[in-house]
Amino acid sequence: AQSVSQHNHHVILSEAASLELGCNYSYGGTVNLFWYVQYPGQHLQLLLKYFSGDPLVKGIKGFEAEFIKSKFSFNLRKPSVQWSDTAEYFCAAENSGGYQKVTFGTGTKLQVIP
Amino acid sequence: DTEVTQTPKHLVMGMTNKKSLKCEQHMGHRAMYWYKQKAKKPPELMFVYSYEKLSINESVPSRFSPECPNSSLLNLHLHALQPEDSALYLCASSPTGRGGDEQFFGPGTRLTVL
């Protein structure tokens, strides 16, 4: 069955620390991959996505993610977090082609301490 | 206008009631989605409409009935719900519904079934 795993459920970092959130997917065939973020009291919104080309993808607010096909991974990184990055982060995946049917991971709550 | 709106924000209903959730977008998107999100869980896809036609139904019980009157509106009709249906119901839209699209999410309707 298709699935997305996020192993870090709750991460606490101090400001200026580096961030890496893990995401692994289990899909047959070609996949499109996404990271969505939900800031407190706000809607889910897209941080970045990968569907082809350069496996290192840059998104908004200084975030980036690397697609490593051999490891079925799409980890999210940021070199220096800010208090405003406190949010819940969801990795998501879908099979390429056809109608969009996205599966979300369980989410990682990031708390950044000033 | 890059917003997806959902009404009502909160809904409390009994198991014998009939109610409807409404979702609207004016971004010209041709795909719209319903998700269900239980507490501390990721969003789970329920239905996808593409060009006003139901393209995906994730084996949702018939007590949930979606409707897409036009490309801007998406309704979810509720009838004879169970307490376990209590959840946050999220609506989203995307430009085409094809793979790789960014989905734009609304704030959700928090449903409580008594």
Tab-separated table of C-alpha atoms in Angstrom:
chain	number	residue	atom	x	y	z
A	1	ALA	CA	0.000	0.000	0.000
A	2	GLN	CA	1.100	3.541	-0.669
A	3	SER	CA	2.296	5.340	2.446
A	4	VAL	CA	4.305	8.286	3.686
A	5	SER	CA	6.275	8.123	6.932
A	6	GLN	CA	7.527	10.936	9.085
A	7	HIS	CA	9.554	9.600	11.969
A	8	ASN	CA	9.944	12.816	13.946
A	9	HIS	CA	6.629	13.592	15.598
A	10	HIS	CA	7.754	16.522	17.720
A	11	VAL	CA	10.981	18.479	17.330
A	12	ILE	CA	12.166	21.275	19.605
A	13	LEU	CA	14.991	23.524	18.445
A	14	SER	CA	16.554	26.769	19.544
A	15	GLU	CA	16.622	29.685	17.116
A	16	ALA	CA	19.515	29.531	14.632
A	17	ALA	CA	19.751	25.745	14.924
A	18	SER	CA	19.713	23.705	11.736
A	19	LEU	CA	16.649	21.638	10.871
A	20	GLU	CA	16.206	18.353	9.094
A	21	LEU	CA	12.847	16.582	9.063
A	22	GLY	CA	12.709	13.082	7.700
A	23	CYS	CA	10.209	11.790	5.156
A	24	ASN	CA	10.110	8.369	3.529
A	25	TYR	CA	7.563	7.141	1.031
A	26	SER	CA	6.450	3.759	-0.157
A	27	TYR	CA	5.123	4.048	-3.708
A	28	GLY	CA	5.508	2.059	-6.878
A	29	GLY	CA	6.413	4.000	-9.990
A	30	THR	CA	7.201	7.666	-10.365
A	31	VAL	CA	6.149	9.979	-7.566
A	32	ASN	CA	5.546	13.657	-6.985
A	33	LEU	CA	6.538	14.835	-3.501
A	34	PHE	CA	5.440	17.798	-1.415
A	35	TRP	CA	6.029	19.483	1.894
A	36	TYR	CA	3.087	21.409	3.319
A	37	VAL	CA	3.190	23.570	6.433
A	38	GLN	CA	0.479	24.645	8.847
A	39	TYR	CA	1.361	27.649	11.002
A	40	PRO	CA	-0.666	28.070	14.206
A	41	GLY	CA	-4.183	29.208	13.355
A	42	GLN	CA	-3.548	29.159	9.614
A	43	HIS	CA	-4.376	26.992	6.620
A	44	LEU	CA	-2.208	24.258	5.218
A	45	GLN	CA	0.050	25.777	2.564
A	46	LEU	CA	2.689	24.477	0.200
A	47	LEU	CA	6.353	24.882	1.166
A	48	LEU	CA	7.883	23.156	-1.832
A	49	LYS	CA	7.380	20.302	-4.271
A	50	TYR	CA	9.345	17.938	-6.467
A	51	PHE	CA	8.103	16.235	-9.622
A	52	SER	CA	11.121	16.088	-11.929
A	53	GLY	CA	14.532	17.563	-12.617
A	54	ASP	CA	16.988	18.743	-9.988
A	55	PRO	CA	16.497	16.562	-6.886
A	56	LEU	CA	17.386	19.501	-4.643
A	57	VAL	CA	14.300	21.665	-4.433
A	58	LYS	CA	14.144	25.126	-2.925
A	59	GLY	CA	10.956	26.457	-1.408
A	60	ILE	CA	9.667	29.475	0.403
A	61	LYS	CA	11.182	30.952	3.583
A	62	GLY	CA	14.615	29.382	3.051
A	63	PHE	CA	13.470	25.759	3.128
A	64	GLU	CA	14.838	23.106	0.806
A	65	ALA	CA	14.357	19.394	0.334
A	66	GLU	CA	16.355	16.667	-1.349
A	67	PHE	CA	14.797	13.794	-3.251
A	68	ILE	CA	16.930	10.651	-2.911
A	69	LYS	CA	15.309	7.999	-5.055
A	70	SER	CA	17.506	5.150	-3.799
A	71	LYS	CA	16.450	5.856	-0.226
A	72	PHE	CA	12.795	6.675	-1.003
A	73	SER	CA	13.338	9.860	0.960
A	74	PHE	CA	12.444	13.536	0.676
A	75	ASN	CA	13.902	15.227	3.741
A	76	LEU	CA	13.216	18.856	4.542
A	77	ARG	CA	16.062	21.126	5.639
A	78	LYS	CA	16.680	24.661	6.767
A	79	PRO	CA	20.138	25.860	7.837
A	80	SER	CA	18.927	28.274	10.530
A	81	VAL	CA	15.420	28.198	11.981
A	82	GLN	CA	13.511	31.159	13.357
A	83	TRP	CA	10.804	31.352	15.983
A	84	SER	CA	8.329	32.025	13.161
A	85	ASP	CA	9.029	28.546	11.759
A	86	THR	CA	7.071	27.038	14.638
A	87	ALA	CA	4.412	24.999	12.834
A	88	GLU	CA	3.340	21.517	11.834
A	89	TYR	CA	5.036	20.124	8.728
A	90	PHE	CA	3.463	17.460	6.512
A	91	CYS	CA	5.234	15.465	3.861
A	92	ALA	CA	2.970	14.228	1.062
A	93	ALA	CA	3.239	12.074	-2.045
A	94	GLU	CA	1.270	11.043	-5.097
A	95	ASN	CA	1.832	8.881	-8.148
A	96	SER	CA	2.768	10.936	-11.199
A	97	GLY	CA	0.204	11.122	-13.935
A	98	GLY	CA	-3.535	10.738	-13.663
A	99	TYR	CA	-5.725	12.516	-11.186
A	100	GLN	CA	-4.158	14.008	-8.104
A	101	LYS	CA	-4.491	11.626	-5.164
A	102	VAL	CA	-2.225	12.820	-2.392
A	103	THR	CA	-1.287	10.838	0.712
A	104	PHE	CA	-0.050	12.824	3.697
A	105	GLY	CA	2.417	11.744	6.344
A	106	THR	CA	1.497	11.973	10.012
A	107	GLY	CA	3.139	15.366	10.422
A	108	THR	CA	5.969	16.775	12.535
A	109	LYS	CA	5.347	19.507	15.055
A	110	LEU	CA	8.294	21.881	15.149
A	111	GLN	CA	8.697	24.157	18.131
A	112	VAL	CA	11.398	26.820	17.910
A	113	ILE	CA	12.468	28.368	21.179
A	114	PRO	CA	13.657	31.986	21.060
B	1	ASP	CA	-8.095	36.158	-4.704
B	2	THR	CA	-6.032	33.161	-3.571
B	3	GLU	CA	-8.382	31.978	-0.909
B	4	VAL	CA	-10.528	28.931	-0.341
B	5	THR	CA	-13.427	29.697	1.970
B	6	GLN	CA	-15.434	27.192	3.972
B	7	THR	CA	-18.687	27.601	5.850
B	8	PRO	CA	-19.645	27.068	8.551
B	9	LYS	CA	-16.509	27.170	10.708
B	10	HIS	CA	-18.121	24.965	13.335
B	11	LEU	CA	-21.063	22.598	13.128
B	12	VAL	CA	-22.737	20.506	15.798
B	13	MET	CA	-25.329	18.019	14.631
B	14	GLY	CA	-27.287	15.072	15.894
B	15	MET	CA	-27.179	11.672	14.272
B	16	THR	CA	-30.565	12.178	12.619
B	17	ASN	CA	-29.849	15.632	11.194
B	18	LYS	CA	-29.138	16.613	7.620
B	19	LYS	CA	-26.608	19.371	7.113
B	20	SER	CA	-24.266	20.636	4.400
B	21	LEU	CA	-20.739	21.968	4.316
B	22	LYS	CA	-19.867	24.551	1.704
B	23	CYS	CA	-16.579	25.389	0.001
B	24	GLU	CA	-15.873	28.158	-2.490
B	25	GLN	CA	-12.879	29.334	-4.522
B	26	HIS	CA	-12.494	32.068	-7.133
B	27	MET	CA	-9.044	31.231	-8.452
B	28	GLY	CA	-10.353	29.570	-11.601
B	29	HIS	CA	-9.252	26.179	-10.350
B	30	ARG	CA	-10.858	23.176	-12.006
B	31	ALA	CA	-10.247	20.587	-9.290
B	32	MET	CA	-11.664	20.548	-5.775
B	33	TYR	CA	-11.156	18.139	-2.894
B	34	TRP	CA	-12.659	17.084	0.408
B	35	TYR	CA	-10.398	15.789	3.161
B	36	LYS	CA	-11.180	14.535	6.651
B	37	GLN	CA	-8.724	15.214	9.462
B	38	LYS	CA	-9.070	13.600	12.865
B	39	ALA	CA	-7.182	14.996	15.849
B	40	LYS	CA	-3.428	14.394	15.680
B	41	LYS	CA	-3.775	12.678	12.289
B	42	PRO	CA	-2.966	13.780	8.741
B	43	PRO	CA	-5.654	14.845	6.274
B	44	GLU	CA	-7.244	11.870	4.525
B	45	LEU	CA	-8.624	12.260	1.030
B	46	MET	CA	-12.366	11.670	0.657
B	47	PHE	CA	-13.403	12.975	-2.778
B	48	VAL	CA	-11.890	14.672	-5.805
B	49	TYR	CA	-13.826	16.625	-8.402
B	50	SER	CA	-12.120	17.484	-11.654
B	51	TYR	CA	-13.929	19.742	-14.136
B	52	GLU	CA	-17.095	19.343	-12.038
B	53	LYS	CA	-17.050	15.556	-12.331
B	54	LEU	CA	-16.361	13.176	-9.481
B	55	SER	CA	-13.026	11.577	-10.332
B	56	ILE	CA	-12.058	9.969	-7.023
B	57	ASN	CA	-14.197	8.568	-4.218
B	58	GLU	CA	-12.056	6.982	-1.532
B	59	SER	CA	-14.710	4.451	-0.501
B	60	VAL	CA	-16.441	7.023	1.664
B	61	PRO	CA	-19.725	5.901	3.337
B	62	SER	CA	-22.869	7.035	1.555
B	63	ARG	CA	-23.872	9.192	4.516
B	64	PHE	CA	-21.398	11.668	2.974
B	65	SER	CA	-22.617	12.963	-0.376
B	66	PRO	CA	-20.501	15.435	-2.369
B	67	GLU	CA	-21.851	17.861	-4.920
B	68	CYS	CA	-20.095	20.240	-7.308
B	69	PRO	CA	-22.725	22.658	-8.712
B	70	ASN	CA	-20.117	24.631	-10.665
B	71	SER	CA	-16.362	25.038	-10.909
B	72	SER	CA	-16.242	27.443	-7.945
B	73	LEU	CA	-18.430	25.596	-5.467
B	74	LEU	CA	-18.158	22.295	-3.653
B	75	ASN	CA	-20.666	21.003	-1.134
B	76	LEU	CA	-20.611	18.052	1.214
B	77	HIS	CA	-24.067	16.859	2.273
B	78	LEU	CA	-24.224	15.039	5.579
B	79	HIS	CA	-26.975	12.677	6.694
B	80	ALA	CA	-27.268	10.173	9.527
B	81	LEU	CA	-23.707	10.670	10.669
B	82	GLN	CA	-22.067	8.765	13.512
B	83	PRO	CA	-20.099	10.239	16.440
B	84	GLU	CA	-16.899	8.823	14.912
B	85	ASP	CA	-17.456	11.179	11.949
B	86	SER	CA	-16.571	14.104	14.200
B	87	ALA	CA	-13.485	15.696	12.647
B	88	LEU	CA	-12.125	18.716	10.803
B	89	TYR	CA	-13.313	18.679	7.185
B	90	LEU	CA	-10.942	20.419	4.834
B	91	CYS	CA	-11.648	21.629	1.339
B	92	ALA	CA	-8.892	22.271	-1.183
B	93	SER	CA	-8.601	23.305	-4.806
B	94	SER	CA	-5.922	23.040	-7.470
B	95	PRO	CA	-5.557	24.387	-10.994
B	96	THR	CA	-6.161	21.193	-12.966
B	97	GLY	CA	-6.286	18.208	-10.639
B	98	ARG	CA	-3.348	16.644	-12.465
B	99	GLY	CA	-0.218	15.442	-10.734
B	100	GLY	CA	2.171	18.037	-9.407
B	101	ASP	CA	-0.482	20.689	-8.799
B	102	GLU	CA	-0.247	22.745	-5.632
B	103	GLN	CA	-3.367	22.360	-3.542
B	104	PHE	CA	-4.813	25.422	-1.827
B	105	PHE	CA	-6.557	24.598	1.427
B	106	GLY	CA	-9.409	26.256	3.267
B	107	PRO	CA	-9.527	26.686	7.055
B	108	GLY	CA	-11.847	23.743	7.537
B	109	THR	CA	-15.192	23.062	9.192
B	110	ARG	CA	-14.968	21.485	12.611
B	111	LEU	CA	-17.824	18.992	12.827
B	112	THR	CA	-19.128	17.469	16.048
B	113	VAL	CA	-21.702	14.690	15.831
B	114	LEU	CA	-23.624	14.067	19.033
